[in-house]
Amino acid sequence: MRSVGDVREQEAKMKEEAMGHSSND
C-alpha cells in the first residue's frame, strides 16, 4: 500500500523529470 506522501513524492519526481527533459530538449 502506498502512502499519500509516497505518491506525492513520486508525482513531483516525475514532473521534475518531465520538465527537465522538456527544458533540455
Backbone as numpy.savetxt, mean C-alpha at the origin, in Angstrom:
# Nx Ny Nz CAx CAy CAz Cx Cy Cz
-6.88 -14.73 10.40 -7.73 -13.53 10.40 -6.84 -12.27 10.40
-7.19 -11.32 9.61 -6.37 -10.09 9.53 -7.00 -8.98 10.37
-6.16 -8.20 11.01 -6.67 -7.09 11.83 -6.81 -5.85 10.94
-7.63 -4.92 11.39 -7.84 -3.71 10.59 -6.50 -3.02 10.34
-5.67 -2.94 11.36 -4.37 -2.29 11.20 -3.56 -2.97 10.10
-3.60 -4.31 10.09 -2.85 -5.05 9.06 -3.32 -4.65 7.67
-4.63 -4.67 7.49 -5.19 -4.33 6.17 -4.82 -2.90 5.80
-4.95 -2.00 6.74 -4.64 -0.58 6.46 -3.17 -0.46 6.05
-2.31 -1.16 6.78 -0.87 -1.08 6.47 -0.61 -1.61 5.07
-1.25 -2.74 4.76 -1.04 -3.34 3.43 -1.54 -2.38 2.35
-2.70 -1.79 2.58 -3.27 -0.86 1.58 -2.31 0.31 1.37
-1.81 0.85 2.45 -0.90 2.01 2.35 0.35 1.60 1.57
0.85 0.40 1.85 2.06 -0.06 1.17 1.77 -0.17 -0.34
0.66 -0.78 -0.68 0.32 -0.95 -2.10 0.17 0.42 -2.76
-0.48 1.33 -2.06 -0.69 2.67 -2.63 0.67 3.34 -2.85
1.53 3.23 -1.85 2.86 3.86 -1.97 3.61 3.26 -3.15
3.56 1.94 -3.25 4.27 1.26 -4.34 3.71 1.72 -5.69
2.39 1.74 -5.81 1.76 2.14 -7.07 2.15 3.58 -7.40
2.12 4.44 -6.39 2.47 5.85 -6.63 3.93 5.95 -7.06
4.80 5.24 -6.37 6.22 5.28 -6.70 6.44 4.81 -8.13
5.81 3.69 -8.49 5.97 3.18 -9.86 5.47 4.21 -10.86
4.34 4.82 -10.56 3.77 5.80 -11.49 4.74 6.97 -11.64
5.29 7.43 -10.53 6.22 8.57 -10.58 7.46 8.18 -11.38
7.98 6.99 -11.12 9.18 6.55 -11.84 8.88 6.42 -13.33
7.70 5.97 -13.64 7.34 5.79 -15.04 7.16 7.17 -15.66
